[in-house]
mmCIF file of C-alpha atoms and ligand atoms in Angstrom:
data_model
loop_
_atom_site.group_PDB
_atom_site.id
_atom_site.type_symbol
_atom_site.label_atom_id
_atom_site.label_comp_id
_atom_site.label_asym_id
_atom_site.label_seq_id
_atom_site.Cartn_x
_atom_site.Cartn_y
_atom_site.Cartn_z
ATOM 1 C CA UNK A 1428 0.000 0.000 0.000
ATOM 2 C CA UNK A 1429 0.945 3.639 -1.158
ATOM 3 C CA UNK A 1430 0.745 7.083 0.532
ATOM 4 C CA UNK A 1431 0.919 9.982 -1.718
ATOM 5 C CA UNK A 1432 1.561 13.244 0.138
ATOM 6 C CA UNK A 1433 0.744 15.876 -1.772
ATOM 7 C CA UNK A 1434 2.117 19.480 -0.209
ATOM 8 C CA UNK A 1435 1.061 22.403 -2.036
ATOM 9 C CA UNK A 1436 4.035 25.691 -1.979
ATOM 10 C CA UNK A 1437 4.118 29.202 -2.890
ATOM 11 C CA UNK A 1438 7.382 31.068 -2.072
ATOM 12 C CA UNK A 1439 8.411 28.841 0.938
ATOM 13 C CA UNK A 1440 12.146 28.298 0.682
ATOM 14 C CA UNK A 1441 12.421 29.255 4.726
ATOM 15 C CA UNK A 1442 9.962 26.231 5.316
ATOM 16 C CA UNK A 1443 11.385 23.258 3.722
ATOM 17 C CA UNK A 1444 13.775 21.825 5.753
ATOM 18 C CA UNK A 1445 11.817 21.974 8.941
ATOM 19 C CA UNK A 1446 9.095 20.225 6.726
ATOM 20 C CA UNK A 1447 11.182 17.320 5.442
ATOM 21 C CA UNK A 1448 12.759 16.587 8.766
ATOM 22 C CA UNK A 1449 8.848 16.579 10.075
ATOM 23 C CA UNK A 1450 7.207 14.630 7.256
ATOM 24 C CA UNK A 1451 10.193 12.206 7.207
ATOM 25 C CA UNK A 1452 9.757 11.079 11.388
ATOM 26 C CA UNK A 1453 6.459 10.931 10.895
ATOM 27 C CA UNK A 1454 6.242 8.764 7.518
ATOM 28 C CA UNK A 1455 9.194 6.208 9.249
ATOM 29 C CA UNK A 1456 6.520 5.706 12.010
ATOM 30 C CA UNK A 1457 4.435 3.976 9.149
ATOM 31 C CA UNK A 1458 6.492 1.696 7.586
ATOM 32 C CA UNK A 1459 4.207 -0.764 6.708
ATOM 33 C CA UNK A 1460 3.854 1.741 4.248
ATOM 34 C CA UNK A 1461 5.291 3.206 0.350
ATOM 35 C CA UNK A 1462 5.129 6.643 -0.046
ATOM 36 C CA UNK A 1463 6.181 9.472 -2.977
ATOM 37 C CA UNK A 1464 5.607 13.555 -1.474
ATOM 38 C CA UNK A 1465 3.775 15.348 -4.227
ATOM 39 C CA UNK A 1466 5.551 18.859 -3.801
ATOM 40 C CA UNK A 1467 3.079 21.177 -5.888
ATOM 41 C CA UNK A 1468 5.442 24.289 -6.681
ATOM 42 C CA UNK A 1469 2.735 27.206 -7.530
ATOM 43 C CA UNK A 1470 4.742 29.494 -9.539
ATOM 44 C CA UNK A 1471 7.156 30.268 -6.474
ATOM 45 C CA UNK A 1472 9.196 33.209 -7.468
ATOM 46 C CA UNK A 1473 11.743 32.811 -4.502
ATOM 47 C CA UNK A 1474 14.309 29.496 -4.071
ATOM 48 C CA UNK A 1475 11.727 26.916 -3.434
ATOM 49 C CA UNK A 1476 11.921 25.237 -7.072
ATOM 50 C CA UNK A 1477 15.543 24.742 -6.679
ATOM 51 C CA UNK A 1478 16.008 23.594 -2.630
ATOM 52 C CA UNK A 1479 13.232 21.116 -3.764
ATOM 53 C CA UNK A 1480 15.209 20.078 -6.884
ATOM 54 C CA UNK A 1481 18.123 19.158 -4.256
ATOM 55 C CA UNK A 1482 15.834 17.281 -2.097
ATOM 56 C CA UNK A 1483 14.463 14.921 -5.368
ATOM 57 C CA UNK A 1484 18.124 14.838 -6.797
ATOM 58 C CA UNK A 1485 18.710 12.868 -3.367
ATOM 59 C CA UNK A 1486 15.577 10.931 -2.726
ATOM 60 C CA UNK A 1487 13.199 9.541 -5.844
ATOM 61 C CA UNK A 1488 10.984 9.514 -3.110
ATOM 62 C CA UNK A 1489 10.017 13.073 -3.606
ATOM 63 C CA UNK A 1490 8.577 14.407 -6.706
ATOM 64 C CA UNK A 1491 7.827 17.767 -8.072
ATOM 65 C CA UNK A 1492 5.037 19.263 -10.238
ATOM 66 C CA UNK A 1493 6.591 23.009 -10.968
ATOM 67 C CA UNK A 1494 3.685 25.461 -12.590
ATOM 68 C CA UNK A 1495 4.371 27.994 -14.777
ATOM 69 C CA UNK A 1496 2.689 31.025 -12.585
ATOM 70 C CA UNK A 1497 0.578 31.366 -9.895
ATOM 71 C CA UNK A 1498 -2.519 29.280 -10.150
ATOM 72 C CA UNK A 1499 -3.516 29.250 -6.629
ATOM 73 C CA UNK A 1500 -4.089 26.734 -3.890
ATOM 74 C CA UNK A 1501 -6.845 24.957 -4.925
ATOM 75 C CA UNK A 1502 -5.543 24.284 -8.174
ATOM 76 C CA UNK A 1503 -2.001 22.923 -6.708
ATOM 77 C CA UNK A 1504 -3.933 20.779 -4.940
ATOM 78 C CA UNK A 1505 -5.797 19.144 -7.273
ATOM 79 C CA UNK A 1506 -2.657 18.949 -10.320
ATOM 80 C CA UNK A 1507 -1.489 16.677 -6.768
ATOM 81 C CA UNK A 1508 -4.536 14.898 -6.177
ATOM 82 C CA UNK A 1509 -4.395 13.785 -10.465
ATOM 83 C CA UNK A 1510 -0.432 12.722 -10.664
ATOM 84 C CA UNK A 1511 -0.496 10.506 -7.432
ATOM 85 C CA UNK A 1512 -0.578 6.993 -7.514
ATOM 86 C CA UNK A 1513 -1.174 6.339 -4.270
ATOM 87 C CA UNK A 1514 -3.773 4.397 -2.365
ATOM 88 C CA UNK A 1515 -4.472 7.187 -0.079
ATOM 89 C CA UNK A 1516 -3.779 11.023 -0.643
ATOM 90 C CA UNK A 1517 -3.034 13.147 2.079
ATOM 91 C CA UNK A 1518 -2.938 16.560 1.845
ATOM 92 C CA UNK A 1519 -0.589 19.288 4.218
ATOM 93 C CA UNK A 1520 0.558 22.917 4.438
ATOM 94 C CA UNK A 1521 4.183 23.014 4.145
ATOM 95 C CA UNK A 1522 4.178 25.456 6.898
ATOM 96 C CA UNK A 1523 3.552 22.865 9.702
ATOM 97 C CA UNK A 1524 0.651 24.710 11.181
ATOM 98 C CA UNK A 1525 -1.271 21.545 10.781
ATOM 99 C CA UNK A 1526 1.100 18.921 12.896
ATOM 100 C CA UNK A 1527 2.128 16.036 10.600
ATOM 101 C CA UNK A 1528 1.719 14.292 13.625
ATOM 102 C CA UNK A 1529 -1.466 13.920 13.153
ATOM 103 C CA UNK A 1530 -0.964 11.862 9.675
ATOM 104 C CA UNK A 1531 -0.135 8.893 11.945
ATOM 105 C CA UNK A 1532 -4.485 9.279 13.734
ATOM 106 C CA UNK A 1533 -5.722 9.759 9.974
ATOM 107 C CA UNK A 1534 -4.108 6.695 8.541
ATOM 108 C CA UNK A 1535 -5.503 4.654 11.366
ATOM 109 C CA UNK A 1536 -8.545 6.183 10.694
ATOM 110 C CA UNK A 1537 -8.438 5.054 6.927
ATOM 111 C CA UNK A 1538 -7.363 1.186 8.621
ATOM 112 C CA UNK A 1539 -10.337 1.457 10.439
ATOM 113 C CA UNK A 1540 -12.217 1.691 6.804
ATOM 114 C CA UNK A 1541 -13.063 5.526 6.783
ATOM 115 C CA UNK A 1542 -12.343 6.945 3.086
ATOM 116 C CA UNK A 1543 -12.713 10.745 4.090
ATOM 117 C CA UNK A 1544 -10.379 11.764 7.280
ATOM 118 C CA UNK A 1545 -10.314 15.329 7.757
ATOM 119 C CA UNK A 1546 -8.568 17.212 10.699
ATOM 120 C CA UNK A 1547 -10.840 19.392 12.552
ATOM 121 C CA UNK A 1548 -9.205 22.649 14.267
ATOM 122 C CA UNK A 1549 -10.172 22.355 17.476
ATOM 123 C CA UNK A 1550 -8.015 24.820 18.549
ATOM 124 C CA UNK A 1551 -7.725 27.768 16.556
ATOM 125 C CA UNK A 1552 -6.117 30.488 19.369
ATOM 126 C CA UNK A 1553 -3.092 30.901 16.755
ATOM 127 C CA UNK A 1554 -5.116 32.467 14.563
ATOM 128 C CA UNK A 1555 -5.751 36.192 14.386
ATOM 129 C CA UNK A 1556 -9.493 37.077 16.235
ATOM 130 C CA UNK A 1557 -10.658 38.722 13.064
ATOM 131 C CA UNK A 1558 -9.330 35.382 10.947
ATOM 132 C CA UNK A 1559 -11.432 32.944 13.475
ATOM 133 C CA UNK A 1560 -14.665 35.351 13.559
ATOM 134 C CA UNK A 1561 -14.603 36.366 9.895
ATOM 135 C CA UNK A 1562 -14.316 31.888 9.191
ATOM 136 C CA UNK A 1563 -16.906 31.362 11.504
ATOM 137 C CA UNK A 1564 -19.590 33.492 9.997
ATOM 138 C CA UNK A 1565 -18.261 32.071 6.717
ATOM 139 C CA UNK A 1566 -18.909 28.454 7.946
ATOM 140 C CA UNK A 1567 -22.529 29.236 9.614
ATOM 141 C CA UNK A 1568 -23.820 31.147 6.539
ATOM 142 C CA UNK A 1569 -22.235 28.878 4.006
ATOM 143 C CA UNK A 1570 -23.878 25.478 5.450
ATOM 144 C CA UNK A 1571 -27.140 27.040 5.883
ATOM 145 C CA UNK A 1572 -27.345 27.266 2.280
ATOM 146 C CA UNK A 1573 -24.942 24.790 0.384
ATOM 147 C CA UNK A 1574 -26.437 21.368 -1.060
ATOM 148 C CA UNK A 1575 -23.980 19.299 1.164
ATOM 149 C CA UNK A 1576 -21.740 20.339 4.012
ATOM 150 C CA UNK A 1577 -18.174 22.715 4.120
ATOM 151 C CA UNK A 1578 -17.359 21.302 8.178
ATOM 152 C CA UNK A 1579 -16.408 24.508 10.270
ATOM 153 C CA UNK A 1580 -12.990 24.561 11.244
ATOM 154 C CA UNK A 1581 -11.651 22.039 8.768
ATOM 155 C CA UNK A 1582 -8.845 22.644 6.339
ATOM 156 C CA UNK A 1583 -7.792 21.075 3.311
ATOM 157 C CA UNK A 1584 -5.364 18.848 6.017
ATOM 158 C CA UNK A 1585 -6.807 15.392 5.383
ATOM 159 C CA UNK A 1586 -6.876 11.761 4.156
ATOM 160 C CA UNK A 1587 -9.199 10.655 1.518
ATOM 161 C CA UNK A 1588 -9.003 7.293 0.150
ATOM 162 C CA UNK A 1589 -8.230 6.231 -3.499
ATOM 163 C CA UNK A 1590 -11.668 5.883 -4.629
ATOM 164 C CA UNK A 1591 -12.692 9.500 -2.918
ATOM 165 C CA UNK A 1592 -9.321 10.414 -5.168
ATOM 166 C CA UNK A 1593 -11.245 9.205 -8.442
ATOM 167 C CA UNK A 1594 -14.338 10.618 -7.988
ATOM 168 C CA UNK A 1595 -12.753 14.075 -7.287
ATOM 169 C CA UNK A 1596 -10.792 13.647 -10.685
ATOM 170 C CA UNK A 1597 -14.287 13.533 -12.512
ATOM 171 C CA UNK A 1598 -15.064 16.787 -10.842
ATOM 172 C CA UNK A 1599 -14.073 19.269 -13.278
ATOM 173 C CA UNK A 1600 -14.983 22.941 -12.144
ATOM 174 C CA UNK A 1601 -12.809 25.579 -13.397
ATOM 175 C CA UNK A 1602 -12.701 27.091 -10.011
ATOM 176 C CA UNK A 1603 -13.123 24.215 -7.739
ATOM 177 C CA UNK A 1604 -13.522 24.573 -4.217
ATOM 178 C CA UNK A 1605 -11.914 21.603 -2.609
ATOM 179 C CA UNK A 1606 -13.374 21.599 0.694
ATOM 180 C CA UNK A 1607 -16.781 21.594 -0.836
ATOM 181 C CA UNK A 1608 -16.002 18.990 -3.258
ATOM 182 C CA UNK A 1609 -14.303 17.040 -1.386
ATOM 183 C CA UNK A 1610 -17.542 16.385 1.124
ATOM 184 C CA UNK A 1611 -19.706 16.865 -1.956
ATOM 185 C CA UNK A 1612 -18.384 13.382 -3.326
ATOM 186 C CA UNK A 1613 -19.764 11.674 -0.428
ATOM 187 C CA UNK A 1614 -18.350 8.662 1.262
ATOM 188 C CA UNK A 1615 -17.504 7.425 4.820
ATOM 189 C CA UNK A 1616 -15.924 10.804 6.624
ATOM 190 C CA UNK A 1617 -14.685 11.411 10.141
ATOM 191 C CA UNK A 1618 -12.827 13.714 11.764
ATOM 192 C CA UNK A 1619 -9.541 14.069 13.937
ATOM 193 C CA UNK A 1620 -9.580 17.356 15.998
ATOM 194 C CA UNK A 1621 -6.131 19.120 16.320
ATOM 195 C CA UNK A 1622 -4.742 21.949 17.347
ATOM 196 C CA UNK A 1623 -3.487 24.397 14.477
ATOM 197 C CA UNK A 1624 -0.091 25.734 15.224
ATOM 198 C CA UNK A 1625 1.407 28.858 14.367
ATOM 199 C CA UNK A 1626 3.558 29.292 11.020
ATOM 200 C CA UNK A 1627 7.044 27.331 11.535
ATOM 201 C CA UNK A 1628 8.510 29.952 9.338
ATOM 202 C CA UNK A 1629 7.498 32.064 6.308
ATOM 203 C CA UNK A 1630 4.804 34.836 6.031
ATOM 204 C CA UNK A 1631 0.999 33.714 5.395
ATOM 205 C CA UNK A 1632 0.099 33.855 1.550
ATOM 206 C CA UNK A 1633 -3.720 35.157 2.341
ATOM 207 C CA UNK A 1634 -4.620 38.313 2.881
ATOM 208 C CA UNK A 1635 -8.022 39.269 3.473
ATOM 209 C CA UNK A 1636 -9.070 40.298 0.402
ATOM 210 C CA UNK A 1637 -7.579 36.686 -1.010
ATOM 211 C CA UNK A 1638 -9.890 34.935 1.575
ATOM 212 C CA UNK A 1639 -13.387 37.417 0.762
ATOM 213 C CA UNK A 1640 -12.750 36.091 -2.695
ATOM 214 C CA UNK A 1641 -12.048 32.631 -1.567
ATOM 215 C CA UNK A 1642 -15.499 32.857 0.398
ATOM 216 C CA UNK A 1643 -17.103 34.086 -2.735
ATOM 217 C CA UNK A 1644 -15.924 31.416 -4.548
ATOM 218 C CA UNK A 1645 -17.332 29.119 -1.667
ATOM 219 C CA UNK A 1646 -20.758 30.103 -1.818
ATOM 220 C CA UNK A 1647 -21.064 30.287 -5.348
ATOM 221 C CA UNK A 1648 -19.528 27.125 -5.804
ATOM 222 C CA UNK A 1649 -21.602 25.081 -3.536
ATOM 223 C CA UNK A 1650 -25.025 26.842 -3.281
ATOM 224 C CA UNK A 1651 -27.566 28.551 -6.192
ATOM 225 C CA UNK A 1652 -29.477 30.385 -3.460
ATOM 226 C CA UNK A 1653 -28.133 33.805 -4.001
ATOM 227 C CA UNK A 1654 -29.454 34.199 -6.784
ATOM 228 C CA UNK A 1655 -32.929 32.533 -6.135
ATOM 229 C CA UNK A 1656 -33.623 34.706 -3.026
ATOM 230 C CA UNK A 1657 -33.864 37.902 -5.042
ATOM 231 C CA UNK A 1658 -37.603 36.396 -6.348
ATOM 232 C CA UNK A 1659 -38.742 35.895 -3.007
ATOM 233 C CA UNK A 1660 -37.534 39.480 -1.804
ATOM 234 C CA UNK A 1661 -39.190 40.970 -4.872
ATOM 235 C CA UNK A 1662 -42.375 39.191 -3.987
ATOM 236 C CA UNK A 1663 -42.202 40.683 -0.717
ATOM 237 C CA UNK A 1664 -41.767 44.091 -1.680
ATOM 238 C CA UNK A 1665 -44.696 43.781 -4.048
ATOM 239 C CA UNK A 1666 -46.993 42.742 -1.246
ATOM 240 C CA UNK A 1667 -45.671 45.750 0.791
ATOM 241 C CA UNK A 1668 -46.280 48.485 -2.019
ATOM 242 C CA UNK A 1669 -49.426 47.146 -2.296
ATOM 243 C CA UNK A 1670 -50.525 47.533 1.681
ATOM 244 C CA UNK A 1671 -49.036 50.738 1.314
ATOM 245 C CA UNK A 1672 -50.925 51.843 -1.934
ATOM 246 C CA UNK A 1673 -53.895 50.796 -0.153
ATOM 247 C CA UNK A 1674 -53.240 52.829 2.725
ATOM 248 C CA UNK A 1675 -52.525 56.006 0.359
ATOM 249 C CA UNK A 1676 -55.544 55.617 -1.042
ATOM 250 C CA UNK A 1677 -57.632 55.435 1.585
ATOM 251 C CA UNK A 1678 -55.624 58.319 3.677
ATOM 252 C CA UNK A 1679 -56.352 60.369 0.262
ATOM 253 C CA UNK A 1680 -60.376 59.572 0.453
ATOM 254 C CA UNK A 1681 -60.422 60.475 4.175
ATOM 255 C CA UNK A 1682 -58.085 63.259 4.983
ATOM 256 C CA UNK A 1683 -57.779 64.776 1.189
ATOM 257 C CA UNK A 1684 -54.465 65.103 -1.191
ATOM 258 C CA UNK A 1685 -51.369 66.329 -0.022
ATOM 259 C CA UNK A 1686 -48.068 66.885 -1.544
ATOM 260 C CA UNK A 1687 -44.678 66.316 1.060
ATOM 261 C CA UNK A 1688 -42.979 63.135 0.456
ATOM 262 C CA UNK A 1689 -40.316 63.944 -1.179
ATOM 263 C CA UNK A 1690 -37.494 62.836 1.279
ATOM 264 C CA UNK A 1691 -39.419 59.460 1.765
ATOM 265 C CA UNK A 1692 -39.777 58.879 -2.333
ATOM 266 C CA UNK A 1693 -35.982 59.613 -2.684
ATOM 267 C CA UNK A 1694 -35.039 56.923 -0.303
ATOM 268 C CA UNK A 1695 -37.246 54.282 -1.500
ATOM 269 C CA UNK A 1696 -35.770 54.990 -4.798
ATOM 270 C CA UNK A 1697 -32.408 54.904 -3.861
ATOM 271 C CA UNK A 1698 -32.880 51.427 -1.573
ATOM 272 C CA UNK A 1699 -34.182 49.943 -4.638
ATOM 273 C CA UNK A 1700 -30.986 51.245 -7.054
ATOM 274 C CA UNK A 1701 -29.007 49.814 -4.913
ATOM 275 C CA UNK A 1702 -31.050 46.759 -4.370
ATOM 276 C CA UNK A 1703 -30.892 46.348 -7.614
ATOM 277 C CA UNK A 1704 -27.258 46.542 -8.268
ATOM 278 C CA UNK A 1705 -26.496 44.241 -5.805
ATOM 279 C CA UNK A 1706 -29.124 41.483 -7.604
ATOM 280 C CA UNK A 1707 -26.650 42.535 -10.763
ATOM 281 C CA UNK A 1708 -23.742 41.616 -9.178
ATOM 282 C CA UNK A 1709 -25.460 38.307 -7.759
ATOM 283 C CA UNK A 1710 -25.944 37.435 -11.152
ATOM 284 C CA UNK A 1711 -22.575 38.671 -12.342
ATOM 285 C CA UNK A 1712 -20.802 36.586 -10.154
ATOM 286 C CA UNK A 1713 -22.328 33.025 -11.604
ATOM 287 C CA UNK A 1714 -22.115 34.396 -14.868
ATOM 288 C CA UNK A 1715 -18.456 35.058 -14.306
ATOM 289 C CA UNK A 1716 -18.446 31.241 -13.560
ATOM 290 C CA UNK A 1717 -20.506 30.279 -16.730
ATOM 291 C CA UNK A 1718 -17.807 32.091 -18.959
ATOM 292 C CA UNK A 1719 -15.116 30.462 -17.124
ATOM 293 C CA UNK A 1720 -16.598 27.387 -18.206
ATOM 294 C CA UNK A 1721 -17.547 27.438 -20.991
ATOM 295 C CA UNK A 1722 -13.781 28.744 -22.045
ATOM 296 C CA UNK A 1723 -12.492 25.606 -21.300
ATOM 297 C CA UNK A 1724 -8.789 26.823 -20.543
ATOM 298 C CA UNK A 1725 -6.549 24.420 -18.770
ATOM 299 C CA UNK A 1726 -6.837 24.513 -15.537
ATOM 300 C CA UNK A 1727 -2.972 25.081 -14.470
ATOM 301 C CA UNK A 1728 0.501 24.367 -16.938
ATOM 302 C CA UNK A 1729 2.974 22.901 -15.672
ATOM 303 C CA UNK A 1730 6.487 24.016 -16.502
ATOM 304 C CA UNK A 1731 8.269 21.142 -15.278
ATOM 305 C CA UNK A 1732 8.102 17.541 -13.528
ATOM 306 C CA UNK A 1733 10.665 15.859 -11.761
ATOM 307 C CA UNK A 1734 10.411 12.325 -11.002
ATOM 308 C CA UNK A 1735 7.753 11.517 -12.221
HETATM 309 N N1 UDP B 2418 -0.208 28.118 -1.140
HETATM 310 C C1 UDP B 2418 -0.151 27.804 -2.499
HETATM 311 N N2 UDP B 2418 -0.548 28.738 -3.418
HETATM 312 C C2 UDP B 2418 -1.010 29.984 -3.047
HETATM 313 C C3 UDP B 2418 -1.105 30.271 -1.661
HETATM 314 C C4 UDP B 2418 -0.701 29.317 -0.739
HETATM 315 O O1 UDP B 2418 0.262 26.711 -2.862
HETATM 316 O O2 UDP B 2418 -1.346 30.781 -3.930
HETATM 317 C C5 UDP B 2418 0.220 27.117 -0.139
HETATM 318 C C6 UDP B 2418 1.228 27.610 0.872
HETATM 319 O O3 UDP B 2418 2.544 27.506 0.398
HETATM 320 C C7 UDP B 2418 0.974 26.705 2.056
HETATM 321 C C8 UDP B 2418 -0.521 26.449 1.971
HETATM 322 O O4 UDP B 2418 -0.900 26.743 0.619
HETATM 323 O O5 UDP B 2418 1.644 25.461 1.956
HETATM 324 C C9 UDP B 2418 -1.302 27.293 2.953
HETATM 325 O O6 UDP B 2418 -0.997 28.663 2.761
HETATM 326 P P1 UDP B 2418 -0.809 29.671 3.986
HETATM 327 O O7 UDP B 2418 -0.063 29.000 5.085
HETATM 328 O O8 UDP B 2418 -0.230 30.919 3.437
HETATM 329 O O9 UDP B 2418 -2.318 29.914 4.414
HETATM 330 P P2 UDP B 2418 -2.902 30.029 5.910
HETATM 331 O O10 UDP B 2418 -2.390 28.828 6.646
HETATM 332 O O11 UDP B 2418 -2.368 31.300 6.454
HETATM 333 O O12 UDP B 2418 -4.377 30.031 5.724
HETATM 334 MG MG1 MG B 2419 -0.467 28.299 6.845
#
């Protein structure tokens, strides 16, 4: 039996040694098993393509999918999840805020027959206040109206099995959002609560306008209900202008016509502009998606491979 290890890495030449050293005691804990670390280079503009080209001269062990810019997270992740050959994945931060200690609980999980193991931060206190509110009302809002669940506190730090593996390949959004779609696909899941740990080295590659986006991409990705809602909201304005037409008309037959209104008019019309434009965007945002789909670019390139 295989582990693949797939470790996504943008401009983190200050965090690879500590995260060999790590993810080598761990993995000779399991030797029952085989193993190859995926190391997903996202268009790293600092040394980490060439320290990692050092570490895969050495060991064959370690191999490297290099991409030509930038593609993001998400995609790293999943160019990982389709060149392993493993009979698990698992997937970890290079930055060891996710203990690869914990690898040893999920793969005893997966013995135990589970095919979805994902680590649940059950202590979040190195995390900025604003980062564990601002996730929180992400989580709450985001299960309320997604079609299957995004679990709070959980990461893309898990296990899934081979067949969980496969039916994630078949998934082919242009913007995928892993942690839906990896839940989305179903199958036995269980999680391993953790604490997260603060960076090991290296400077966070999120910022918050990086994760509003990344919660955008959330909701839209896992839940049709924004644009929906707008219907029901229209239907309840109608019913209100129509109590309050009634009630104009009869103040007009009993007290007579008269004229102020003006600040209350202006107001209503300027709620509804902006109403309005915010339905717009709504339906910008999916149709954003649409067009990325229907281009059918590649999702990432890869510049180079290395033992593979
Ligand atoms: N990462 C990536 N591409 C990006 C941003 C981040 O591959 O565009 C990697 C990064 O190198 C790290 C992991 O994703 O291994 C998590 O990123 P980070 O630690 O910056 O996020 P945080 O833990 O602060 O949410
Ligand atoms: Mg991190």
């Amino acid at each position: 039996m295989k582990l693949s290890i797939i470790v996504p890495m943008y401009d983190e030449q200050e965090s690879l040694d500590l995260f060999f050293n790590e993810i080598y005691r761990v993995l000779n804990q399991l030797d029952k098993y085989s193993y190859e670390i995926i190391c997903v280079d996202d268009g790293s503009k600092d040394l980490t393509f060439s320290l990692l080209k050092n570490y895969a001269a050495e060991n064959k062990d370690i191999k490297i999918i290099s991409f030509s810019r930038n593609f993001g997270k998400e995609k790293a992740m999943r160019a990982g999840l389709e060149a392993c050959v493993g009979d698990a994945a698992i997937i970890a931060d290079v930055d060891l805020q996710d203990p690869l200690e914990i690898i040893l609980e999920f793969v005893k999980k997966w013995e135990e027959g589970y095919e979805n193991v994902y680590g649940v931060r059950s202590d979040r206190q190195s995390d900025a206040w604003f980062k564990r509110f601002s996730a929180n009302c992400f989580y709450k809002s985001v299960n309320k109206i997604s079609d299957s669940p995004i679990y709070q506190n959980t990461g893309d730090f898990r296990l899934i099995d081979r067949k969980v593996i496969d039916a994630i390949k078949e998934i082919k959004d242009r913007r995928p959002f892993m942690k839906y779609i990896y839940n989305w696909s179903g199958y036995k899941s269980v999680g391993v609560n953790y604490a997260r740990q603060k960076r090991a080295a290296g400077k966070t590659k999120f910022n918050y306008w990086k994760l509003w986006n990344f919660a955008l991409d959330g909701i839209t990705a896992s839940s049709t209900l924004p644009l929906r809602i707008w219907t029901y909201f229209g239907f309840c304005i109608a019913f209100c202008s129509f109590l309050y037409g009634g009630y104009i008309v009869a103040k007009t037959v009993i007290q007579g016509i008269d004229m102020p209104g003006y600040a209350s008019t202006f107001t209503v019309v300027l709620f509804f502009g902006g109403v309005q434009l915010i339905c717009l965007g709504v339906i910008g945002e999916y149709i954003g998606r649409i067009l990325e789909e229907t281009r059918r670019r590649p999702e990432y390139i890869v510049r180079e491979s290395v033992n593979f």
